[in-house]
Amino acid sequence: MVMLQVVPVPAFADNYLWLVHDEESGETAVVDPGDAAPVIAEAERRGWTIGQVWNTHWHPDHTGGNLAVKEATGATISGPASDRIPGRDVALGEGDTVRLGKHVGRVIAVPGHTLDHIALIFDEDGIAFVGDTLFAMGCGRLFEGTPQQMFDSLRRLSALPDDTRLYCAHEYTLSNARFAAHAEPGNSAIADRLDRVEEMRRKGAITVPTTLAEERATNPFVRSADWQEFARLRAAKDSFRS
């Protein structure tokens, strides 16, 4: 089975909208289309037709383009079982699946950033779409959930294989890396990664996807021993100025 092709589409100041294409079936999905125009344009440029929209959570920078994508392409919209997902056709929750050709993604609940946040795990492809739960060297703010919930959600994601590629929704890596260096000043892996990220951003390169192995080594939130430590780190990051 040919691996899924995943293409980043930048939007707004720092969002990534992900086009996901299966070459064998010709099917294409888009993950978290906060803005319809750039994903439609990129799909058309590649000769792809968007047939599905997958939302990880309800925030407008992830769902704002849903209706326009649906109007332009007739795509089916799948997302959390919430009335806050514009145009949703299929409700997704723990244990459900999404499909693109022969590729199957399982849905897991990862509350914390929002209460209804989900992640899509394509085990055979070794990829996961994690929305705003887990970022490269960081994690999402707790707008609705508790530290315990987010800690548990990160633990679920960190149980994936080391080489799993994590597709998050924002280019926050540099600010996250600076906080990580502050939180763990003796961690040489963090220091080395900060140097690499600074160079990548100077060149205008994107810093995602990341891998579970990288996050286990350099992400203070993933490395937290318990939810209390996580809560202290999250509060410190909320007030951190790099």
Coordinates of N, CA and C in Angstrom, one line a residue:
M1 N 0.8 -1.2 0.0 CA 0.0 0.0 0.0 C 0.9 1.2 0.0
V2 N 0.6 2.1 -0.9 CA 1.4 3.4 -1.1 C 1.0 4.3 0.1
M3 N 2.0 4.9 0.7 CA 1.8 5.7 1.9 C 1.1 7.0 1.5
L4 N 0.3 7.5 2.4 CA -0.4 8.8 2.2 C 0.6 9.9 2.0
Q5 N 0.2 10.8 1.1 CA 0.9 12.0 0.9 C 0.3 13.2 1.7
V6 N 1.1 13.9 2.5 CA 0.6 14.9 3.3 C 1.3 16.2 2.9
V7 N 0.5 17.3 2.6 CA 1.1 18.5 2.1 C 0.6 19.7 3.0
P8 N 1.6 20.5 3.5 CA 1.2 21.6 4.4 C 0.7 22.8 3.5
V9 N -0.3 23.4 4.0 CA -0.8 24.6 3.3 C -0.8 25.7 4.4
P10 N 0.1 26.7 4.3 CA 0.1 27.8 5.3 C -1.1 28.6 5.2
A11 N -1.6 29.1 6.4 CA -2.7 30.0 6.4 C -2.6 30.9 7.6
F12 N -3.2 32.1 7.5 CA -3.2 33.1 8.6 C -1.7 33.4 9.0
A13 N -1.5 33.7 10.3 CA -0.1 34.0 10.7 C 0.8 32.8 10.9
D14 N 0.2 31.7 11.4 CA 1.0 30.6 11.7 C 0.3 29.2 11.7
N15 N -0.8 29.1 11.0 CA -1.5 27.9 10.9 C -1.0 27.0 9.7
Y16 N -1.1 25.7 9.9 CA -0.9 24.8 8.8 C -2.2 24.0 8.6
L17 N -2.7 24.0 7.4 CA -3.8 23.2 7.0 C -3.2 22.0 6.2
W18 N -3.7 20.8 6.5 CA -3.0 19.7 5.9 C -3.9 19.0 4.8
L19 N -3.4 19.0 3.6 CA -4.0 18.2 2.5 C -3.4 16.8 2.6
V20 N -4.3 15.8 2.5 CA -3.9 14.4 2.7 C -4.4 13.7 1.4
H21 N -3.5 13.0 0.7 CA -3.9 12.5 -0.6 C -3.4 11.0 -0.7
D22 N -4.3 10.2 -1.2 CA -4.0 8.8 -1.4 C -3.9 8.6 -3.0
E23 N -2.7 8.3 -3.4 CA -2.4 8.2 -4.8 C -3.2 7.0 -5.5
E24 N -3.3 5.9 -4.8 CA -4.0 4.7 -5.3 C -5.4 5.0 -5.7
S25 N -6.1 5.6 -4.8 CA -7.6 5.8 -5.0 C -7.9 7.2 -5.6
G26 N -6.9 8.1 -5.5 CA -7.1 9.5 -6.0 C -7.9 10.3 -5.0
E27 N -8.2 9.8 -3.8 CA -9.0 10.5 -2.8 C -8.1 11.5 -2.1
T28 N -8.7 12.7 -1.7 CA -8.0 13.7 -1.0 C -8.9 14.2 0.2
A29 N -8.3 14.5 1.3 CA -9.0 15.1 2.5 C -8.2 16.3 2.9
V30 N -8.8 17.2 3.7 CA -8.1 18.3 4.3 C -8.4 18.3 5.7
V31 N -7.4 18.5 6.5 CA -7.5 18.5 8.0 C -7.5 20.0 8.5
D32 N -8.5 20.3 9.2 CA -8.7 21.6 9.9 C -8.5 22.8 8.9
P33 N -9.4 22.9 7.9 CA -9.3 24.0 7.0 C -9.9 25.3 7.6
G34 N -9.1 26.0 8.3 CA -9.5 27.3 8.9 C -9.9 28.3 7.8
D35 N -9.2 28.2 6.6 CA -9.4 29.1 5.5 C -9.5 28.2 4.2
A36 N -10.6 28.4 3.5 CA -10.9 27.5 2.4 C -10.0 27.8 1.2
A37 N -9.8 29.1 0.9 CA -9.1 29.5 -0.3 C -7.8 28.8 -0.6
P38 N -6.8 28.9 0.4 CA -5.5 28.3 0.0 C -5.6 26.8 -0.2
V39 N -6.4 26.0 0.6 CA -6.4 24.6 0.4 C -7.1 24.2 -0.9
I40 N -8.2 24.9 -1.3 CA -8.8 24.7 -2.6 C -7.8 25.0 -3.7
A41 N -7.1 26.1 -3.6 CA -6.1 26.5 -4.7 C -5.0 25.4 -4.8
E42 N -4.5 25.0 -3.6 CA -3.4 24.0 -3.7 C -3.9 22.7 -4.2
A43 N -5.1 22.2 -3.8 CA -5.6 21.0 -4.4 C -5.8 21.1 -5.9
E44 N -6.3 22.2 -6.3 CA -6.5 22.4 -7.8 C -5.2 22.4 -8.5
R45 N -4.2 23.0 -7.9 CA -2.9 23.1 -8.6 C -2.3 21.7 -8.8
R46 N -2.6 20.8 -7.8 CA -2.1 19.4 -7.9 C -3.0 18.5 -8.7
G47 N -4.2 19.0 -9.1 CA -5.1 18.1 -9.8 C -5.9 17.2 -8.9
W48 N -6.0 17.6 -7.6 CA -6.7 16.8 -6.6 C -8.1 17.4 -6.3
T49 N -9.0 16.5 -6.0 CA -10.4 17.0 -5.6 C -10.6 16.6 -4.1
I50 N -10.9 17.6 -3.3 CA -11.1 17.4 -1.9 C -12.5 16.7 -1.7
G51 N -12.5 15.5 -1.1 CA -13.7 14.8 -0.9 C -14.1 14.7 0.6
Q52 N -13.2 15.0 1.5 CA -13.5 15.0 2.9 C -12.8 16.1 3.6
V53 N -13.4 16.6 4.7 CA -12.9 17.5 5.7 C -12.9 16.8 7.0
W54 N -11.7 16.8 7.7 CA -11.5 16.2 9.0 C -11.2 17.3 10.0
N55 N -12.0 17.6 10.9 CA -11.8 18.6 12.0 C -11.3 17.9 13.3
T56 N -10.3 18.5 13.9 CA -9.9 17.9 15.2 C -10.6 18.6 16.4
H57 N -11.0 19.9 16.2 CA -11.8 20.6 17.2 C -12.4 21.8 16.6
W58 N -13.2 22.5 17.4 CA -14.2 23.5 16.8 C -13.6 24.9 16.5
H59 N -12.5 25.2 17.0 CA -12.0 26.6 16.9 C -12.0 27.1 15.5
P60 N -12.4 28.4 15.3 CA -12.6 28.9 13.9 C -11.4 28.9 13.0
D61 N -10.2 28.9 13.6 CA -9.0 28.9 12.7 C -8.8 27.4 12.2
H62 N -9.6 26.5 12.7 CA -9.6 25.1 12.2 C -10.8 24.7 11.4
T63 N -11.9 25.5 11.6 CA -13.2 25.1 10.9 C -13.8 26.2 10.1
G64 N -13.1 27.4 10.0 CA -13.7 28.5 9.4 C -13.9 28.4 7.9
G65 N -13.2 27.4 7.3 CA -13.3 27.2 5.8 C -14.2 26.0 5.5
N66 N -14.8 25.4 6.5 CA -15.6 24.2 6.2 C -16.6 24.4 5.2
L67 N -17.5 25.4 5.4 CA -18.6 25.5 4.5 C -18.2 25.9 3.1
A68 N -17.2 26.7 3.0 CA -16.7 27.1 1.6 C -16.1 25.9 0.9
V69 N -15.4 25.0 1.6 CA -14.8 23.8 1.0 C -16.0 22.9 0.5
K70 N -17.0 22.8 1.4 CA -18.1 21.9 1.1 C -18.9 22.4 -0.1
E71 N -19.1 23.7 -0.2 CA -19.8 24.3 -1.3 C -19.0 24.2 -2.6
A72 N -17.7 24.3 -2.5 CA -16.9 24.2 -3.7 C -16.7 22.8 -4.2
T73 N -16.7 21.8 -3.3 CA -16.3 20.5 -3.7 C -17.3 19.4 -3.4
G74 N -18.3 19.7 -2.5 CA -19.2 18.7 -2.1 C -18.6 17.7 -1.0
A75 N -17.5 18.1 -0.4 CA -16.9 17.3 0.6 C -17.7 17.0 1.8
T76 N -17.5 15.8 2.3 CA -18.2 15.4 3.6 C -17.3 15.9 4.7
I77 N -18.0 16.5 5.7 CA -17.3 17.0 6.9 C -17.5 16.1 8.1
S78 N -16.3 15.7 8.6 CA -16.3 14.9 9.8 C -15.6 15.6 10.9
G79 N -16.1 15.5 12.2 CA -15.5 16.1 13.3 C -16.1 15.7 14.6
P80 N -15.6 16.3 15.7 CA -16.1 15.9 17.0 C -17.6 16.1 17.1
A81 N -18.2 15.3 17.9 CA -19.7 15.3 18.1 C -20.1 16.5 18.9
S82 N -20.0 17.7 18.2 CA -20.3 18.9 18.8 C -21.1 19.8 17.8
D83 N -22.0 20.6 18.3 CA -22.8 21.4 17.4 C -22.0 22.7 17.0
R84 N -20.7 22.7 17.4 CA -19.9 23.8 17.0 C -19.0 23.6 15.8
I85 N -19.2 22.5 15.1 CA -18.4 22.2 13.9 C -19.3 22.6 12.7
P86 N -19.0 23.7 12.0 CA -19.8 24.1 10.9 C -20.0 23.0 9.8
G87 N -21.2 22.7 9.4 CA -21.5 21.8 8.3 C -21.2 20.4 8.6
R88 N -21.0 20.0 9.8 CA -20.6 18.6 10.1 C -21.6 17.6 9.6
D89 N -21.2 16.6 8.9 CA -22.0 15.5 8.4 C -21.9 14.3 9.3
V90 N -20.6 14.0 9.7 CA -20.3 12.8 10.4 C -19.7 13.1 11.8
A91 N -20.3 12.6 12.9 CA -19.8 12.9 14.2 C -18.7 11.8 14.5
L92 N -17.6 12.3 15.0 CA -16.5 11.4 15.4 C -16.2 11.4 16.9
G93 N -16.0 10.3 17.4 CA -15.6 10.2 18.8 C -14.7 9.0 19.0
E94 N -14.3 8.7 20.2 CA -13.4 7.6 20.6 C -13.8 6.3 19.9
G95 N -12.9 5.7 19.2 CA -13.2 4.4 18.6 C -13.7 4.4 17.2
D96 N -14.1 5.6 16.7 CA -14.5 5.7 15.3 C -13.3 5.7 14.4
T97 N -13.6 5.7 13.1 CA -12.5 5.7 12.1 C -12.9 6.6 11.0
V98 N -11.8 7.1 10.3 CA -12.0 7.8 9.0 C -11.2 7.0 8.0
R99 N -11.6 7.1 6.7 CA -10.9 6.3 5.7 C -10.6 7.2 4.5
L100 N -9.4 6.9 3.9 CA -9.0 7.5 2.6 C -8.5 6.4 1.7
G101 N -9.2 6.0 0.8 CA -8.9 4.8 0.0 C -8.8 3.6 1.0
K102 N -7.7 2.9 1.0 CA -7.5 1.7 1.9 C -6.9 2.2 3.2
H103 N -6.6 3.4 3.4 CA -6.0 3.9 4.6 C -7.0 4.2 5.7
V104 N -6.8 3.7 6.9 CA -7.8 3.8 8.0 C -7.1 4.6 9.1
G105 N -7.8 5.6 9.6 CA -7.4 6.4 10.7 C -8.3 6.2 11.9
R106 N -7.8 5.8 13.0 CA -8.6 5.7 14.2 C -8.7 7.0 15.0
V107 N -9.8 7.2 15.6 CA -10.1 8.4 16.3 C -9.9 8.2 17.8
I108 N -9.1 9.0 18.4 CA -9.0 9.0 19.9 C -9.3 10.3 20.5
A109 N -9.9 10.3 21.6 CA -10.3 11.6 22.3 C -9.1 12.1 23.1
V110 N -8.8 13.4 22.9 CA -7.6 14.0 23.5 C -8.1 15.4 24.1
P111 N -8.9 15.4 25.1 CA -9.4 16.6 25.7 C -8.3 17.4 26.4
G112 N -8.5 18.7 26.5 CA -7.6 19.5 27.2 C -7.6 20.9 26.6
H113 N -7.2 21.1 25.3 CA -7.3 22.3 24.6 C -8.7 22.7 24.5
T114 N -9.5 21.8 24.0 CA -11.0 21.9 24.1 C -11.5 20.5 24.6
L115 N -12.7 20.5 25.1 CA -13.2 19.3 25.7 C -13.5 18.2 24.7
D116 N -13.8 18.6 23.4 CA -14.2 17.6 22.4 C -13.0 17.4 21.4
H117 N -11.8 17.7 21.7 CA -10.7 17.6 20.8 C -10.5 16.1 20.5
I118 N -10.2 15.8 19.2 CA -9.8 14.4 18.8 C -8.5 14.5 18.1
A119 N -7.9 13.3 18.0 CA -6.7 13.1 17.1 C -7.0 12.0 16.2
L120 N -6.4 12.0 15.0 CA -6.6 10.9 14.0 C -5.3 10.2 13.8
I121 N -5.3 8.9 14.1 CA -4.1 8.1 14.1 C -4.1 7.1 12.9
F122 N -3.2 7.2 12.0 CA -3.1 6.3 10.9 C -1.9 5.4 11.2
D123 N -2.2 4.3 11.9 CA -1.1 3.4 12.4 C -0.2 2.9 11.3
E124 N -0.8 2.4 10.2 CA 0.0 1.7 9.2 C 0.8 2.7 8.5
D125 N 0.4 4.0 8.4 CA 1.2 5.0 7.7 C 2.2 5.7 8.7
G126 N 2.0 5.4 10.0 CA 2.9 6.1 11.0 C 2.7 7.6 11.1
I127 N 1.4 8.0 10.9 CA 1.2 9.5 11.0 C 0.0 9.7 11.9
A128 N 0.0 10.9 12.5 CA -1.1 11.3 13.4 C -1.4 12.8 13.2
F129 N -2.6 13.2 13.1 CA -3.0 14.6 13.0 C -3.6 14.9 14.4
V130 N -2.8 15.8 15.1 CA -3.0 16.1 16.5 C -3.6 17.4 16.8
G131 N -3.9 18.2 15.8 CA -4.5 19.5 16.0 C -3.7 20.4 16.9
D132 N -4.4 20.9 18.0 CA -3.7 21.8 18.9 C -3.4 21.1 20.3
T133 N -3.4 19.8 20.3 CA -3.1 19.1 21.5 C -1.6 19.1 21.8
L134 N -0.9 18.6 20.8 CA 0.6 18.4 20.9 C 1.3 19.2 19.8
F135 N 2.1 20.1 20.2 CA 2.9 20.9 19.2 C 4.4 20.4 19.3
A136 N 5.1 20.7 18.3 CA 6.6 20.5 18.4 C 7.1 21.2 19.5
M137 N 7.6 20.5 20.5 CA 8.2 21.1 21.8 C 7.2 21.8 22.7
G138 N 6.0 21.6 22.5 CA 5.0 22.2 23.3 C 3.6 21.5 23.3
C139 N 2.6 22.2 23.8 CA 1.2 21.7 23.8 C 0.3 22.9 23.7
G140 N -1.0 22.6 23.5 CA -2.0 23.6 23.4 C -2.3 24.2 24.8
R141 N -2.8 25.5 24.7 CA -3.3 26.1 25.9 C -4.6 25.4 26.4
L142 N -4.9 25.5 27.7 CA -6.1 24.8 28.2 C -7.3 25.8 28.2
F143 N -8.0 25.8 27.1 CA -9.1 26.7 27.0 C -10.4 26.2 27.7
E144 N -10.5 24.8 27.7 CA -11.7 24.2 28.2 C -11.4 23.1 29.2
G145 N -10.4 22.3 29.0 CA -10.0 21.2 29.8 C -9.2 21.5 31.0
T146 N -8.9 20.5 31.7 CA -8.0 20.6 33.0 C -6.6 20.1 32.7
P147 N -5.7 20.5 33.6 CA -4.3 19.9 33.4 C -4.3 18.4 33.4
Q148 N -5.1 17.8 34.3 CA -5.2 16.3 34.3 C -5.6 15.8 33.0
Q149 N -6.6 16.4 32.4 CA -7.1 15.9 31.1 C -6.0 16.0 30.0
M150 N -5.3 17.2 30.0 CA -4.3 17.4 28.9 C -3.1 16.4 29.2
F151 N -2.7 16.3 30.4 CA -1.6 15.4 30.7 C -2.0 14.0 30.2
D152 N -3.2 13.5 30.5 CA -3.6 12.2 30.1 C -3.6 12.1 28.6
S153 N -4.1 13.1 27.9 CA -4.1 13.1 26.4 C -2.7 13.1 25.8
L154 N -1.8 13.8 26.4 CA -0.4 13.7 25.9 C 0.2 12.3 26.2
R155 N -0.2 11.7 27.3 CA 0.3 10.4 27.6 C -0.2 9.4 26.5
R156 N -1.5 9.6 26.1 CA -2.0 8.7 25.1 C -1.2 8.8 23.8
L157 N -0.9 10.1 23.4 CA -0.2 10.3 22.2 C 1.2 9.8 22.3
S158 N 1.8 10.0 23.4 CA 3.2 9.6 23.6 C 3.4 8.1 23.7
A159 N 2.3 7.3 23.7 CA 2.4 5.9 23.7 C 2.5 5.4 22.2
L160 N 2.4 6.2 21.2 CA 2.6 5.8 19.9 C 4.0 5.5 19.6
P161 N 4.3 4.8 18.5 CA 5.7 4.4 18.2 C 6.6 5.7 18.0
D162 N 7.9 5.5 18.3 CA 8.9 6.6 18.2 C 8.9 7.3 16.9
D163 N 8.7 6.5 15.8 CA 8.8 7.2 14.5 C 7.5 7.7 13.9
T164 N 6.5 7.8 14.8 CA 5.2 8.4 14.3 C 5.4 9.8 14.0
R165 N 5.0 10.3 12.8 CA 5.1 11.7 12.5 C 3.8 12.4 12.9
L166 N 4.0 13.5 13.7 CA 2.9 14.2 14.3 C 2.7 15.5 13.5
Y167 N 1.5 15.6 13.0 CA 1.1 16.8 12.2 C 0.3 17.7 13.0
C168 N 0.9 18.7 13.6 CA 0.1 19.7 14.4 C -0.3 20.9 13.5
A169 N -1.0 21.8 14.1 CA -1.7 22.8 13.3 C -1.0 24.2 13.3
H170 N 0.1 24.4 14.0 CA 0.7 25.7 14.1 C 2.2 25.7 14.1
E171 N 2.8 26.8 13.6 CA 4.2 27.0 13.6 C 4.6 27.7 14.9
Y172 N 4.6 27.0 16.0 CA 5.0 27.5 17.3 C 6.3 27.0 17.8
T173 N 7.1 26.3 17.0 CA 8.2 25.6 17.5 C 9.3 26.5 18.1
L174 N 9.5 27.6 17.5 CA 10.6 28.4 18.0 C 10.3 28.9 19.4
S175 N 9.1 29.5 19.6 CA 8.8 30.0 20.9 C 8.7 28.8 21.9
N176 N 8.2 27.7 21.5 CA 8.2 26.5 22.3 C 9.6 26.0 22.7
A177 N 10.5 26.1 21.7 CA 11.9 25.7 22.0 C 12.6 26.6 23.0
R178 N 12.3 27.9 22.9 CA 12.9 28.8 23.9 C 12.4 28.6 25.3
F179 N 11.1 28.2 25.4 CA 10.6 27.9 26.7 C 11.2 26.6 27.2
A180 N 11.3 25.6 26.3 CA 11.8 24.3 26.7 C 13.3 24.5 27.2
A181 N 14.0 25.4 26.6 CA 15.4 25.6 27.1 C 15.4 26.3 28.4
H182 N 14.4 27.1 28.7 CA 14.3 27.8 30.0 C 13.8 26.8 31.0
A183 N 12.9 25.9 30.7 CA 12.4 24.9 31.6 C 13.4 23.8 32.0
E184 N 14.2 23.4 31.0 CA 15.2 22.4 31.2 C 16.6 22.9 30.7
P185 N 17.2 23.8 31.4 CA 18.5 24.4 31.0 C 19.6 23.4 30.8
G186 N 19.6 22.2 31.5 CA 20.6 21.2 31.3 C 20.4 20.2 30.3
N187 N 19.3 20.3 29.5 CA 19.0 19.3 28.5 C 19.7 19.6 27.2
S188 N 20.7 18.9 26.8 CA 21.5 19.2 25.6 C 20.7 18.9 24.4
A189 N 19.8 18.0 24.4 CA 19.0 17.7 23.2 C 18.1 18.9 22.9
I190 N 17.5 19.5 24.0 CA 16.7 20.8 23.7 C 17.6 21.9 23.2
A191 N 18.8 22.1 23.7 CA 19.7 23.1 23.2 C 20.0 22.9 21.8
D192 N 20.3 21.7 21.4 CA 20.7 21.4 20.0 C 19.5 21.6 19.1
R193 N 18.3 21.2 19.6 CA 17.1 21.4 18.7 C 16.8 22.9 18.6
L194 N 16.9 23.6 19.6 CA 16.7 25.1 19.5 C 17.6 25.7 18.5
D195 N 18.9 25.3 18.4 CA 19.8 25.8 17.4 C 19.3 25.5 16.0
R196 N 18.8 24.2 15.8 CA 18.3 23.8 14.5 C 17.1 24.6 14.1
V197 N 16.2 24.7 15.1 CA 14.9 25.4 14.8 C 15.2 26.9 14.4
E198 N 16.1 27.5 15.2 CA 16.4 28.9 14.9 C 16.9 29.0 13.4
E199 N 17.8 28.1 13.0 CA 18.3 28.1 11.7 C 17.2 27.9 10.6
M200 N 16.4 26.9 10.9 CA 15.3 26.6 10.0 C 14.4 27.8 9.8
R201 N 14.0 28.5 10.9 CA 13.1 29.7 10.8 C 13.8 30.8 10.1
R202 N 15.1 31.0 10.3 CA 15.8 32.0 9.5 C 15.7 31.8 8.0
K203 N 15.7 30.6 7.6 CA 15.6 30.2 6.2 C 14.2 30.1 5.7
G204 N 13.2 30.3 6.6 CA 11.8 30.3 6.3 C 11.3 28.9 6.1
A205 N 12.0 27.9 6.6 CA 11.6 26.5 6.5 C 10.5 26.2 7.6
I206 N 9.6 25.3 7.3 CA 8.7 24.9 8.4 C 9.3 23.8 9.3
T207 N 8.8 23.7 10.5 CA 9.5 22.9 11.5 C 8.7 21.6 11.8
V208 N 7.6 21.4 11.1 CA 6.7 20.2 11.4 C 6.5 19.5 10.1
P209 N 6.2 18.2 10.1 CA 5.9 17.4 11.3 C 7.1 17.2 12.2
T210 N 6.8 16.7 13.4 CA 7.8 16.3 14.4 C 7.5 14.8 14.5
T211 N 8.4 14.1 15.4 CA 8.2 12.7 15.7 C 8.0 12.5 17.2
L212 N 7.5 11.4 17.6 CA 7.4 11.1 19.0 C 8.7 11.0 19.6
A213 N 9.7 10.5 18.9 CA 11.1 10.4 19.5 C 11.6 11.7 19.9
E214 N 11.4 12.7 18.9 CA 11.9 14.1 19.2 C 11.2 14.7 20.4
E215 N 9.9 14.4 20.5 CA 9.1 15.0 21.6 C 9.5 14.4 22.9
R216 N 9.7 13.1 22.9 CA 10.1 12.5 24.2 C 11.4 13.1 24.7
A217 N 12.3 13.5 23.8 CA 13.6 14.0 24.2 C 13.6 15.5 24.5
T218 N 12.7 16.3 23.9 CA 12.8 17.7 23.9 C 11.6 18.5 24.3
N219 N 10.5 17.8 24.6 CA 9.2 18.5 24.9 C 8.9 18.4 26.4
P220 N 9.1 19.5 27.2 CA 8.9 19.4 28.6 C 7.5 18.9 29.0
F221 N 6.5 19.2 28.2 CA 5.1 18.7 28.6 C 5.0 17.2 28.4
V222 N 5.5 16.7 27.4 CA 5.5 15.2 27.2 C 6.4 14.6 28.3
R223 N 7.4 15.2 28.7 CA 8.4 14.6 29.6 C 7.9 14.8 31.1
S224 N 6.8 15.5 31.3 CA 6.3 15.7 32.7 C 6.0 14.3 33.4
A225 N 6.4 14.3 34.6 CA 6.2 13.0 35.4 C 4.8 12.8 35.8
D226 N 4.1 13.9 36.1 CA 2.7 13.7 36.5 C 1.9 15.0 36.1
W227 N 0.6 15.0 36.4 CA -0.2 16.1 35.9 C 0.1 17.4 36.7
Q228 N 0.6 17.2 38.0 CA 0.9 18.4 38.7 C 2.1 19.1 38.1
E229 N 3.1 18.3 37.7 CA 4.3 19.0 37.1 C 3.9 19.6 35.8
F230 N 3.0 18.9 35.0 CA 2.5 19.4 33.8 C 1.8 20.8 34.0
A231 N 1.0 20.8 35.1 CA 0.2 22.1 35.4 C 1.2 23.2 35.7
R232 N 2.2 22.9 36.4 CA 3.2 24.0 36.7 C 3.9 24.5 35.4
L233 N 4.2 23.6 34.6 CA 4.9 24.0 33.3 C 3.9 24.8 32.4
R234 N 2.7 24.3 32.4 CA 1.7 25.0 31.5 C 1.4 26.4 32.0
A235 N 1.3 26.6 33.3 CA 1.2 27.9 33.9 C 2.4 28.8 33.6
A236 N 3.6 28.2 33.7 CA 4.8 29.0 33.4 C 4.9 29.4 31.9
K237 N 4.5 28.5 31.1 CA 4.5 28.8 29.6 C 3.5 29.9 29.3
D238 N 2.4 29.9 29.9 CA 1.3 30.9 29.7 C 1.8 32.3 29.9
S239 N 2.8 32.5 30.9 CA 3.3 33.8 31.2 C 4.7 34.0 30.7
F240 N 5.2 33.0 29.9 CA 6.6 33.1 29.5 C 6.8 34.1 28.3
R241 N 7.8 34.9 28.4 CA 8.1 35.9 27.3 C 9.5 35.6 26.8
S242 N 9.6 35.1 25.6 CA 10.9 34.7 25.1 C 11.7 35.9 24.6

